[in-house]
Amino acid sequence: MGEIISGAVATLLANLTTKSFKEIALACGLRDDVEKFQSSLRIINGYLLDAENKQAKNNNVADWLKDLRKAFDEAGDILDEIEYDSKRNEVVRMYGSISMKVRRFFSYTSNPLVFRIRMAHKIKDMKQKIDQKANEGRTLGIVEQHINTPTVERNLPWRETSSSSPLRVCGRHEEKEEIIKFLMGQQPEATNVDVISIVGIGGLGKTTLAQMVYDDDRVKQHFNMLMWVCVSDDFDVKMLIQKIIHATSRTENVVDANSSLEHMVSLLNEKLRGKKFLLVLDDVWNEDHNKWDEFRNHLLKAGSDTESKGSKIIVTTRIREVVDIVGGGFSINLKALHEDECWKLFVKCAFQEESEEEKYPRLKKIGVEIVEKCKGVPLAITTLGCLLRSRPRDENEWRKIRDNEVWELDKKKKTGILPSLRLSYNHLPPEVKQCFSYCSYFPKDYKYLVIELIMFWMAHRLLQPTHEDEDAEDIGELYIKKLVSASLLQIEEDFEYSMSFKRLKMHDLVHDLAKSTMQKSSKTRTVVQEGEQDTSTEWASNKFNYLKVLHLTYIKSSPLPDDFFETTKKHLRFLNLTSCPISEKLSDSICKLQILQSLKFVVSNKNHTLPKDMKNLISLQYLHLAVEVTSLSSMNMGRFQQLKFLYLDGCSELVSVPSVVGRLTIKKFIIHWCNNLVSFEDEEEERKEHVALYNSNLQLFDIIGAVKLETLPNWLERATKLRYLRVSVTSIKSFSTRLSMASLEQLHITDCRELSSLPDNMDQTHSLQFLEIINCPILNPRYNKMTGSDWAKIAHIPRCKIDGVDQNED
């Protein structure tokens, strides 16, 4: 695919017009230069649509767009420098000594006057470059066009649930029953672990079929343990065994990537001993017989006891040779959907109501012709149906889809990407196209956490509010809803309390499309390394000086140089160091990352200490910590004035949470399995009067596994915007009598065995839609509809569940 940069100039313009950047430009004396640069960007923007349309047939236009994209990237670098210097000055003002301030004033690189002159020259040079490109565009015959581009609907609903129970499934019931019949039976001469293969081209629904089988109640009752592992391109035996161990435990921290294969096999034996299991290996590409034999032998050993007899493996693959390698007595060669099933699937996706297609016979005729072009591939039908759903009863739009040249283009170029996916991509708004393309930085089968994906987009300056009352997070959620409604992203795990913590996945073919649309920068701005690969990256290289994103999880790698963050400080906004040697020894230079927005830091070293000047990270919005520290006071968290998400995850040595957390702008606060947490520090007496005037922005509070905690924080009383509250596996005895309940929508209480009552003001919960109480021996009988003396206090809530029983049902 050619360059699509209309979204790039739109986001660049949005960056320049934000309130915060305007204030920075004014303070630096750059306002006039920035406004002139904006004017040049608006002019060049008018030429982009025509250029993007002409580039496929004109190499000169294609080269012109590439040069322009490079110029936009360089402009973004200048904005980073301006913002960094402003933030650095702020830190020096707050914490710098007199000598530091004097040195900074007389430094050539830091003196405000010198900086302003240098940045003004850079902006003017960039303006001249953009103006020159506009003149070149006219010479190439590019015409200025201003056509309304697609926009994102502001109130997109969720039309999907978790992919583990797909709503849009038609057909495949015969194949499903065949597989289940084989799973239930034991072959006369079979080994302990039989293999079933599902083979077919991409998009036919192999994974969906396997999921239908996996979710069937008969299967769940027949097997003691069910495990699902995505394999994809890299069939690494050790990594697969680690994934299976994690699948048995429903967590990713059971076994370290550095553990020996022998240790992993031993642990696998322990996990599977005495269990008849079903293992799904989704999307297998391995054509190496030796690798499969080694893997199978380890699995056979684990399932060799009498109780494990009858265990099964389901393999999904696009490659016929894989079926021969894995062997087994049963395979299904998945064919295209039958014509009537194709139509049923299309109707489910394209029409708002059941039988609506009968009201519009002309639309139905066009729809039938579109379905024929999809050749019985469910993924193609689903994506186009979802696209047309957003254009209800618009015959012209339906005809444009049917007659689009993309159908013929793929036949000629044989790219392997479904035309329907290209059409769905082409109809995205430019700013959403950019975000979609950036998803390709992550590996196939990656599970995107919504909030982390949003922060990843923010790090690349892809999300900028156009109104002062807009939030970048809200814009990111809107784009994700758009991609989900277009079936370009799917919900994998549906976190019921908040959209931010849903997990998403992308079909392999969609990932191929995203990769084909991603225009790589001439500079290294993004590094994503995921999994157990042995990486020998030369981190000392200058190529990382413009790095915006560093995402390293579960890898073996050489340590970062002590000055690594010194060289990346002006651009790095997203840092994820999770369970890799590189994170065990973190340099103090991280504290110079004044524009860092997102930090996820997961280490297993109990002797680890956080860098001493973490308070300097004044731009942090998302902080996820999993470290063995007893206190967070050294971080001086009161300086994190932009922090919106705080996630304390498995900080098992943490004893207390600073009171200052209650005065931050945090919207979502999660505490999971901080086993030694005893208390939330109380507000200082002299500040209580001032604090009482402050209303918290907290919307979600989720605490699980604080087994020693007896009381919730006092500042929760000021959380007047609180919508979701979950308290699980704690020792709390009661709720505050002044707990804010007016905005609460969901309240979940689980395994709080000493909790004696709900808040006294339950009658004020006019917004509360769902109350759930599980395994709370004192609460359960008090609020049970049949026997509870206090049922009347919660009877007004639309949905109440106690130990899994819906109390509102007659």
PDB file of C-alpha atoms in Angstrom, residues 55-319:
ATOM      1  CA  GLN A  55       0.481   7.629  -6.023  1.00  0.00           C
ATOM      2  CA  ALA A  56      -0.304   4.082  -7.234  1.00  0.00           C
ATOM      3  CA  LYS A  57       0.037   5.209 -10.863  1.00  0.00           C
ATOM      4  CA  ASN A  58       2.705   7.890 -10.437  1.00  0.00           C
ATOM      5  CA  ASN A  59       6.037   7.067  -8.774  1.00  0.00           C
ATOM      6  CA  ASN A  60       6.993  10.740  -8.532  1.00  0.00           C
ATOM      7  CA  VAL A  61       3.882  11.451  -6.465  1.00  0.00           C
ATOM      8  CA  ALA A  62       4.649   8.425  -4.284  1.00  0.00           C
ATOM      9  CA  ASP A  63       8.181   9.754  -3.639  1.00  0.00           C
ATOM     10  CA  TRP A  64       6.736  13.217  -2.902  1.00  0.00           C
ATOM     11  CA  LEU A  65       4.482  11.714  -0.221  1.00  0.00           C
ATOM     12  CA  LYS A  66       7.385   9.785   1.328  1.00  0.00           C
ATOM     13  CA  ASP A  67       9.447  12.977   1.618  1.00  0.00           C
ATOM     14  CA  LEU A  68       6.469  14.748   3.129  1.00  0.00           C
ATOM     15  CA  ARG A  69       5.966  11.985   5.686  1.00  0.00           C
ATOM     16  CA  LYS A  70       9.612  12.335   6.714  1.00  0.00           C
ATOM     17  CA  ALA A  71       9.127  16.097   7.132  1.00  0.00           C
ATOM     18  CA  PHE A  72       6.079  15.545   9.360  1.00  0.00           C
ATOM     19  CA  ASP A  73       8.082  13.138  11.546  1.00  0.00           C
ATOM     20  CA  GLU A  74      10.838  15.725  11.912  1.00  0.00           C
ATOM     21  CA  ALA A  75       8.245  18.341  12.863  1.00  0.00           C
ATOM     22  CA  GLY A  76       7.019  15.996  15.594  1.00  0.00           C
ATOM     23  CA  ASP A  77      10.592  15.743  16.892  1.00  0.00           C
ATOM     24  CA  ILE A  78      10.748  19.543  17.161  1.00  0.00           C
ATOM     25  CA  LEU A  79       7.517  19.572  19.172  1.00  0.00           C
ATOM     26  CA  ASP A  80       9.017  16.956  21.503  1.00  0.00           C
ATOM     27  CA  GLU A  81      12.088  19.124  22.065  1.00  0.00           C
ATOM     28  CA  ILE A  82       9.991  22.195  22.854  1.00  0.00           C
ATOM     29  CA  GLU A  83       7.771  20.256  25.275  1.00  0.00           C
ATOM     30  CA  TYR A  84      10.726  18.507  26.926  1.00  0.00           C
ATOM     31  CA  ASP A  85      12.582  21.756  27.574  1.00  0.00           C
ATOM     32  CA  SER A  86       9.473  23.290  29.097  1.00  0.00           C
ATOM     33  CA  LYS A  87       8.960  20.300  31.413  1.00  0.00           C
ATOM     34  CA  ARG A  88      12.659  20.214  32.313  1.00  0.00           C
ATOM     35  CA  ASN A  89      12.515  23.885  33.318  1.00  0.00           C
ATOM     36  CA  GLU A  90       9.525  23.050  35.496  1.00  0.00           C
ATOM     37  CA  VAL A  91      11.438  20.282  37.278  1.00  0.00           C
ATOM     38  CA  VAL A  92      14.490  22.510  37.797  1.00  0.00           C
ATOM     39  CA  ARG A  93      12.261  25.252  39.242  1.00  0.00           C
ATOM     40  CA  MET A  94      10.732  22.789  41.717  1.00  0.00           C
ATOM     41  CA  TYR A  95      13.755  20.750  42.767  1.00  0.00           C
ATOM     42  CA  GLY A  96      16.899  22.340  41.377  1.00  0.00           C
ATOM     43  CA  SER A  97      19.554  23.839  43.594  1.00  0.00           C
ATOM     44  CA  ILE A  98      20.765  27.424  43.085  1.00  0.00           C
ATOM     45  CA  SER A  99      23.949  26.190  41.443  1.00  0.00           C
ATOM     46  CA  MET A 100      21.952  23.936  39.058  1.00  0.00           C
ATOM     47  CA  LYS A 101      19.698  26.828  38.026  1.00  0.00           C
ATOM     48  CA  VAL A 102      22.723  29.059  37.414  1.00  0.00           C
ATOM     49  CA  ARG A 103      24.486  26.368  35.365  1.00  0.00           C
ATOM     50  CA  ARG A 104      21.338  25.797  33.329  1.00  0.00           C
ATOM     51  CA  PHE A 105      20.931  29.502  32.602  1.00  0.00           C
ATOM     52  CA  PHE A 106      24.478  29.847  31.295  1.00  0.00           C
ATOM     53  CA  SER A 107      24.475  26.528  29.431  1.00  0.00           C
ATOM     54  CA  TYR A 108      24.395  26.826  25.644  1.00  0.00           C
ATOM     55  CA  THR A 109      21.875  23.984  25.348  1.00  0.00           C
ATOM     56  CA  SER A 110      19.601  25.102  28.195  1.00  0.00           C
ATOM     57  CA  ASN A 111      19.674  28.898  28.233  1.00  0.00           C
ATOM     58  CA  PRO A 112      16.084  30.059  27.487  1.00  0.00           C
ATOM     59  CA  LEU A 113      17.124  32.743  24.996  1.00  0.00           C
ATOM     60  CA  VAL A 114      19.454  30.424  23.084  1.00  0.00           C
ATOM     61  CA  PHE A 115      16.788  27.684  23.112  1.00  0.00           C
ATOM     62  CA  ARG A 116      14.122  30.043  21.746  1.00  0.00           C
ATOM     63  CA  ILE A 117      16.388  31.192  18.899  1.00  0.00           C
ATOM     64  CA  ARG A 118      17.363  27.612  18.048  1.00  0.00           C
ATOM     65  CA  MET A 119      13.765  26.356  18.038  1.00  0.00           C
ATOM     66  CA  ALA A 120      12.564  29.366  16.037  1.00  0.00           C
ATOM     67  CA  HIS A 121      15.129  28.569  13.349  1.00  0.00           C
ATOM     68  CA  LYS A 122      14.049  24.910  13.274  1.00  0.00           C
ATOM     69  CA  ILE A 123      10.371  25.830  12.932  1.00  0.00           C
ATOM     70  CA  LYS A 124      11.120  28.343  10.154  1.00  0.00           C
ATOM     71  CA  ASP A 125      13.233  25.764   8.315  1.00  0.00           C
ATOM     72  CA  MET A 126      10.411  23.254   8.611  1.00  0.00           C
ATOM     73  CA  LYS A 127       7.885  25.793   7.336  1.00  0.00           C
ATOM     74  CA  GLN A 128      10.086  26.473   4.311  1.00  0.00           C
ATOM     75  CA  LYS A 129      10.393  22.752   3.640  1.00  0.00           C
ATOM     76  CA  ILE A 130       6.592  22.299   3.756  1.00  0.00           C
ATOM     77  CA  ASP A 131       6.055  25.341   1.499  1.00  0.00           C
ATOM     78  CA  GLN A 132       8.606  23.941  -0.964  1.00  0.00           C
ATOM     79  CA  LYS A 133       6.820  20.562  -0.996  1.00  0.00           C
ATOM     80  CA  ALA A 134       3.532  22.347  -1.736  1.00  0.00           C
ATOM     81  CA  ASN A 135       5.147  24.030  -4.775  1.00  0.00           C
ATOM     82  CA  GLU A 136       6.593  20.700  -5.937  1.00  0.00           C
ATOM     83  CA  GLY A 137       3.142  19.139  -5.587  1.00  0.00           C
ATOM     84  CA  ARG A 138       1.619  21.705  -7.904  1.00  0.00           C
ATOM     85  CA  THR A 139       4.376  21.025 -10.446  1.00  0.00           C
ATOM     86  CA  LEU A 140       3.534  17.295 -10.292  1.00  0.00           C
ATOM     87  CA  GLY A 141      -0.088  18.083 -11.143  1.00  0.00           C
ATOM     88  CA  ILE A 142      -1.462  17.466  -7.678  1.00  0.00           C
ATOM     89  CA  VAL A 143      -4.705  19.372  -7.252  1.00  0.00           C
ATOM     90  CA  GLU A 144      -5.938  20.936  -4.043  1.00  0.00           C
ATOM     91  CA  GLN A 145      -9.067  19.134  -2.827  1.00  0.00           C
ATOM     92  CA  HIS A 146     -11.163  19.640   0.266  1.00  0.00           C
ATOM     93  CA  ILE A 147     -13.572  16.727   0.565  1.00  0.00           C
ATOM     94  CA  ASN A 148     -15.235  15.730   3.789  1.00  0.00           C
ATOM     95  CA  THR A 149     -13.406  12.676   5.086  1.00  0.00           C
ATOM     96  CA  PRO A 150     -15.105  10.024   7.236  1.00  0.00           C
ATOM     97  CA  THR A 151     -15.510  11.006  10.860  1.00  0.00           C
ATOM     98  CA  VAL A 152     -15.873   8.878  13.972  1.00  0.00           C
ATOM     99  CA  GLU A 153     -19.339   8.693  15.453  1.00  0.00           C
ATOM    100  CA  ARG A 154     -19.241  10.045  19.003  1.00  0.00           C
ATOM    101  CA  ASN A 155     -21.668   7.537  20.542  1.00  0.00           C
ATOM    102  CA  LEU A 156     -20.582   4.216  19.119  1.00  0.00           C
ATOM    103  CA  PRO A 157     -22.078   1.346  21.162  1.00  0.00           C
ATOM    104  CA  TRP A 158     -20.338  -1.934  21.858  1.00  0.00           C
ATOM    105  CA  ARG A 159     -21.795  -4.510  19.473  1.00  0.00           C
ATOM    106  CA  GLU A 160     -19.415  -7.288  20.488  1.00  0.00           C
ATOM    107  CA  THR A 161     -18.892  -9.437  23.523  1.00  0.00           C
ATOM    108  CA  SER A 162     -15.918 -11.610  24.322  1.00  0.00           C
ATOM    109  CA  SER A 163     -14.704 -13.641  21.392  1.00  0.00           C
ATOM    110  CA  SER A 164     -14.906 -16.728  23.581  1.00  0.00           C
ATOM    111  CA  SER A 165     -18.641 -16.724  22.840  1.00  0.00           C
ATOM    112  CA  PRO A 166     -18.941 -15.229  19.344  1.00  0.00           C
ATOM    113  CA  LEU A 167     -22.360 -13.837  18.478  1.00  0.00           C
ATOM    114  CA  ARG A 168     -21.783 -13.757  14.729  1.00  0.00           C
ATOM    115  CA  VAL A 169     -21.451 -17.467  14.011  1.00  0.00           C
ATOM    116  CA  CYS A 170     -23.354 -19.209  11.249  1.00  0.00           C
ATOM    117  CA  GLY A 171     -22.851 -22.784  10.161  1.00  0.00           C
ATOM    118  CA  ARG A 172     -20.042 -25.094  11.285  1.00  0.00           C
ATOM    119  CA  HIS A 173     -22.439 -27.015  13.527  1.00  0.00           C
ATOM    120  CA  GLU A 174     -21.856 -30.309  11.706  1.00  0.00           C
ATOM    121  CA  GLU A 175     -18.087 -29.886  11.981  1.00  0.00           C
ATOM    122  CA  LYS A 176     -18.456 -28.972  15.649  1.00  0.00           C
ATOM    123  CA  GLU A 177     -20.441 -32.129  16.400  1.00  0.00           C
ATOM    124  CA  GLU A 178     -17.916 -34.273  14.516  1.00  0.00           C
ATOM    125  CA  ILE A 179     -15.067 -32.932  16.614  1.00  0.00           C
ATOM    126  CA  ILE A 180     -16.968 -33.295  19.900  1.00  0.00           C
ATOM    127  CA  LYS A 181     -17.865 -36.890  19.022  1.00  0.00           C
ATOM    128  CA  PHE A 182     -14.179 -37.645  18.474  1.00  0.00           C
ATOM    129  CA  LEU A 183     -13.189 -35.843  21.692  1.00  0.00           C
ATOM    130  CA  MET A 184     -15.605 -37.896  23.760  1.00  0.00           C
ATOM    131  CA  GLY A 185     -14.418 -41.233  22.418  1.00  0.00           C
ATOM    132  CA  GLN A 186     -11.196 -43.131  23.127  1.00  0.00           C
ATOM    133  CA  GLN A 187      -9.626 -44.678  20.026  1.00  0.00           C
ATOM    134  CA  PRO A 188      -8.846 -48.416  20.434  1.00  0.00           C
ATOM    135  CA  GLU A 189      -5.136 -48.164  19.610  1.00  0.00           C
ATOM    136  CA  ALA A 190      -4.599 -44.511  20.488  1.00  0.00           C
ATOM    137  CA  THR A 191      -1.814 -43.060  22.585  1.00  0.00           C
ATOM    138  CA  ASN A 192      -2.684 -41.129  25.708  1.00  0.00           C
ATOM    139  CA  VAL A 193      -2.957 -37.865  23.758  1.00  0.00           C
ATOM    140  CA  ASP A 194      -4.842 -37.885  20.443  1.00  0.00           C
ATOM    141  CA  VAL A 195      -4.629 -35.027  17.944  1.00  0.00           C
ATOM    142  CA  ILE A 196      -7.479 -33.433  15.983  1.00  0.00           C
ATOM    143  CA  SER A 197      -6.529 -31.047  13.153  1.00  0.00           C
ATOM    144  CA  ILE A 198      -8.606 -28.236  11.663  1.00  0.00           C
ATOM    145  CA  VAL A 199      -7.054 -27.022   8.404  1.00  0.00           C
ATOM    146  CA  GLY A 200      -8.132 -24.323   5.953  1.00  0.00           C
ATOM    147  CA  ILE A 201      -7.195 -20.993   4.415  1.00  0.00           C
ATOM    148  CA  GLY A 202      -7.094 -17.807   6.500  1.00  0.00           C
ATOM    149  CA  GLY A 203     -10.430 -16.295   7.432  1.00  0.00           C
ATOM    150  CA  LEU A 204     -12.517 -19.492   7.121  1.00  0.00           C
ATOM    151  CA  GLY A 205     -13.186 -19.669  10.871  1.00  0.00           C
ATOM    152  CA  LYS A 206     -10.781 -22.342  12.135  1.00  0.00           C
ATOM    153  CA  THR A 207     -10.253 -20.537  15.425  1.00  0.00           C
ATOM    154  CA  THR A 208     -13.989 -19.824  15.766  1.00  0.00           C
ATOM    155  CA  LEU A 209     -14.794 -23.517  15.250  1.00  0.00           C
ATOM    156  CA  ALA A 210     -12.201 -24.538  17.837  1.00  0.00           C
ATOM    157  CA  GLN A 211     -13.648 -21.943  20.233  1.00  0.00           C
ATOM    158  CA  MET A 212     -17.174 -23.300  19.717  1.00  0.00           C
ATOM    159  CA  VAL A 213     -15.931 -26.749  20.700  1.00  0.00           C
ATOM    160  CA  TYR A 214     -13.859 -25.391  23.601  1.00  0.00           C
ATOM    161  CA  ASP A 215     -16.876 -23.531  25.058  1.00  0.00           C
ATOM    162  CA  ASP A 216     -19.340 -26.418  24.751  1.00  0.00           C
ATOM    163  CA  ASP A 217     -20.644 -27.600  28.148  1.00  0.00           C
ATOM    164  CA  ARG A 218     -20.220 -31.258  27.175  1.00  0.00           C
ATOM    165  CA  VAL A 219     -16.533 -30.682  26.543  1.00  0.00           C
ATOM    166  CA  LYS A 220     -16.079 -28.767  29.799  1.00  0.00           C
ATOM    167  CA  GLN A 221     -17.635 -31.648  31.725  1.00  0.00           C
ATOM    168  CA  HIS A 222     -15.650 -34.321  29.891  1.00  0.00           C
ATOM    169  CA  PHE A 223     -12.184 -32.873  30.554  1.00  0.00           C
ATOM    170  CA  ASN A 224     -10.632 -31.945  33.892  1.00  0.00           C
ATOM    171  CA  MET A 225      -8.574 -29.145  32.380  1.00  0.00           C
ATOM    172  CA  LEU A 226      -8.891 -27.007  29.253  1.00  0.00           C
ATOM    173  CA  MET A 227      -5.972 -24.969  27.895  1.00  0.00           C
ATOM    174  CA  TRP A 228      -5.752 -22.595  24.936  1.00  0.00           C
ATOM    175  CA  VAL A 229      -2.383 -21.539  23.474  1.00  0.00           C
ATOM    176  CA  CYS A 230      -1.761 -19.323  20.423  1.00  0.00           C
ATOM    177  CA  VAL A 231       1.294 -20.565  18.521  1.00  0.00           C
ATOM    178  CA  SER A 232       1.691 -18.577  15.267  1.00  0.00           C
ATOM    179  CA  ASP A 233       5.016 -18.347  13.447  1.00  0.00           C
ATOM    180  CA  ASP A 234       7.506 -19.368  16.145  1.00  0.00           C
ATOM    181  CA  PHE A 235       7.163 -23.012  17.227  1.00  0.00           C
ATOM    182  CA  ASP A 236       9.617 -22.820  20.128  1.00  0.00           C
ATOM    183  CA  VAL A 237       9.221 -25.927  22.342  1.00  0.00           C
ATOM    184  CA  LYS A 238      10.325 -24.259  25.574  1.00  0.00           C
ATOM    185  CA  MET A 239       8.128 -21.214  24.978  1.00  0.00           C
ATOM    186  CA  LEU A 240       5.120 -23.425  24.197  1.00  0.00           C
ATOM    187  CA  ILE A 241       5.558 -25.414  27.396  1.00  0.00           C
ATOM    188  CA  GLN A 242       5.781 -22.164  29.360  1.00  0.00           C
ATOM    189  CA  LYS A 243       2.553 -20.940  27.695  1.00  0.00           C
ATOM    190  CA  ILE A 244       0.799 -24.209  28.558  1.00  0.00           C
ATOM    191  CA  ILE A 245       1.887 -23.899  32.202  1.00  0.00           C
ATOM    192  CA  HIS A 246       0.507 -20.372  32.260  1.00  0.00           C
ATOM    193  CA  ALA A 247      -2.720 -21.602  30.636  1.00  0.00           C
ATOM    194  CA  THR A 248      -3.148 -24.171  33.422  1.00  0.00           C
ATOM    195  CA  SER A 249      -2.817 -21.427  36.026  1.00  0.00           C
ATOM    196  CA  ARG A 250      -4.614 -18.592  34.190  1.00  0.00           C
ATOM    197  CA  THR A 251      -1.659 -16.295  34.931  1.00  0.00           C
ATOM    198  CA  GLU A 252       1.645 -15.338  33.303  1.00  0.00           C
ATOM    199  CA  ASN A 253       3.929 -15.297  36.342  1.00  0.00           C
ATOM    200  CA  VAL A 254       4.107 -18.986  37.224  1.00  0.00           C
ATOM    201  CA  VAL A 255       7.437 -19.825  35.597  1.00  0.00           C
ATOM    202  CA  ASP A 256      10.218 -17.485  34.537  1.00  0.00           C
ATOM    203  CA  ALA A 257      11.463 -17.463  30.948  1.00  0.00           C
ATOM    204  CA  ASN A 258      15.002 -18.085  32.229  1.00  0.00           C
ATOM    205  CA  SER A 259      14.027 -21.387  33.869  1.00  0.00           C
ATOM    206  CA  SER A 260      15.496 -24.522  32.336  1.00  0.00           C
ATOM    207  CA  LEU A 261      13.465 -26.722  30.008  1.00  0.00           C
ATOM    208  CA  GLU A 262      13.835 -29.576  32.517  1.00  0.00           C
ATOM    209  CA  HIS A 263      12.279 -27.458  35.256  1.00  0.00           C
ATOM    210  CA  MET A 264       9.413 -26.447  32.993  1.00  0.00           C
ATOM    211  CA  VAL A 265       8.711 -30.061  31.959  1.00  0.00           C
ATOM    212  CA  SER A 266       8.736 -31.093  35.611  1.00  0.00           C
ATOM    213  CA  LEU A 267       6.280 -28.314  36.462  1.00  0.00           C
ATOM    214  CA  LEU A 268       4.107 -29.298  33.501  1.00  0.00           C
ATOM    215  CA  ASN A 269       4.013 -32.886  34.794  1.00  0.00           C
ATOM    216  CA  GLU A 270       2.912 -31.572  38.171  1.00  0.00           C
ATOM    217  CA  LYS A 271       0.172 -29.423  36.656  1.00  0.00           C
ATOM    218  CA  LEU A 272      -1.256 -32.154  34.407  1.00  0.00           C
ATOM    219  CA  ARG A 273      -0.784 -35.183  36.641  1.00  0.00           C
ATOM    220  CA  GLY A 274      -4.055 -37.033  37.121  1.00  0.00           C
ATOM    221  CA  LYS A 275      -5.967 -34.814  34.721  1.00  0.00           C
ATOM    222  CA  LYS A 276      -7.648 -35.590  31.422  1.00  0.00           C
ATOM    223  CA  PHE A 277      -6.945 -32.438  29.472  1.00  0.00           C
ATOM    224  CA  LEU A 278      -7.862 -30.699  26.223  1.00  0.00           C
ATOM    225  CA  LEU A 279      -5.181 -28.501  24.705  1.00  0.00           C
ATOM    226  CA  VAL A 280      -5.907 -26.195  21.745  1.00  0.00           C
ATOM    227  CA  LEU A 281      -2.861 -25.132  19.723  1.00  0.00           C
ATOM    228  CA  ASP A 282      -4.193 -22.305  17.612  1.00  0.00           C
ATOM    229  CA  ASP A 283      -2.552 -21.231  14.338  1.00  0.00           C
ATOM    230  CA  VAL A 284       0.329 -23.701  13.987  1.00  0.00           C
ATOM    231  CA  TRP A 285       2.822 -23.089  11.155  1.00  0.00           C
ATOM    232  CA  ASN A 286       5.591 -25.486  12.168  1.00  0.00           C
ATOM    233  CA  GLU A 287       6.807 -27.814   9.392  1.00  0.00           C
ATOM    234  CA  ASP A 288       9.731 -29.218  11.400  1.00  0.00           C
ATOM    235  CA  HIS A 289       8.994 -32.841  12.324  1.00  0.00           C
ATOM    236  CA  ASN A 290      11.716 -32.905  15.008  1.00  0.00           C
ATOM    237  CA  LYS A 291      10.278 -29.935  16.893  1.00  0.00           C
ATOM    238  CA  TRP A 292       6.828 -31.501  16.966  1.00  0.00           C
ATOM    239  CA  ASP A 293       8.190 -34.849  18.145  1.00  0.00           C
ATOM    240  CA  GLU A 294      10.122 -33.173  20.981  1.00  0.00           C
ATOM    241  CA  PHE A 295       7.058 -31.212  22.059  1.00  0.00           C
ATOM    242  CA  ARG A 296       4.744 -34.213  21.812  1.00  0.00           C
ATOM    243  CA  ASN A 297       7.115 -36.393  23.842  1.00  0.00           C
ATOM    244  CA  HIS A 298       7.145 -33.875  26.682  1.00  0.00           C
ATOM    245  CA  LEU A 299       3.352 -33.717  26.578  1.00  0.00           C
ATOM    246  CA  LEU A 300       2.996 -37.503  26.438  1.00  0.00           C
ATOM    247  CA  LYS A 301       5.198 -37.765  29.490  1.00  0.00           C
ATOM    248  CA  ALA A 302       3.007 -35.259  31.313  1.00  0.00           C
ATOM    249  CA  GLY A 303      -0.139 -37.144  30.365  1.00  0.00           C
ATOM    250  CA  SER A 304       1.170 -40.675  30.791  1.00  0.00           C
ATOM    251  CA  ASP A 305      -0.731 -41.669  33.952  1.00  0.00           C
ATOM    252  CA  THR A 306      -3.954 -43.659  33.804  1.00  0.00           C
ATOM    253  CA  GLU A 307      -6.124 -40.698  34.832  1.00  0.00           C
ATOM    254  CA  SER A 308      -4.833 -38.686  31.852  1.00  0.00           C
ATOM    255  CA  LYS A 309      -5.897 -41.272  29.319  1.00  0.00           C
ATOM    256  CA  GLY A 310      -8.275 -39.740  26.791  1.00  0.00           C
ATOM    257  CA  SER A 311      -6.523 -36.340  26.724  1.00  0.00           C
ATOM    258  CA  LYS A 312      -6.735 -34.555  23.368  1.00  0.00           C
ATOM    259  CA  ILE A 313      -5.027 -31.826  21.343  1.00  0.00           C
ATOM    260  CA  ILE A 314      -6.818 -29.665  18.778  1.00  0.00           C
ATOM    261  CA  VAL A 315      -4.518 -28.049  16.205  1.00  0.00           C
ATOM    262  CA  THR A 316      -5.665 -25.286  13.836  1.00  0.00           C
ATOM    263  CA  THR A 317      -3.481 -24.530  10.828  1.00  0.00           C
ATOM    264  CA  ARG A 318      -3.482 -23.113   7.321  1.00  0.00           C
ATOM    265  CA  ILE A 319      -0.838 -25.598   6.120  1.00  0.00           C
TER     266      ILE A 319
END
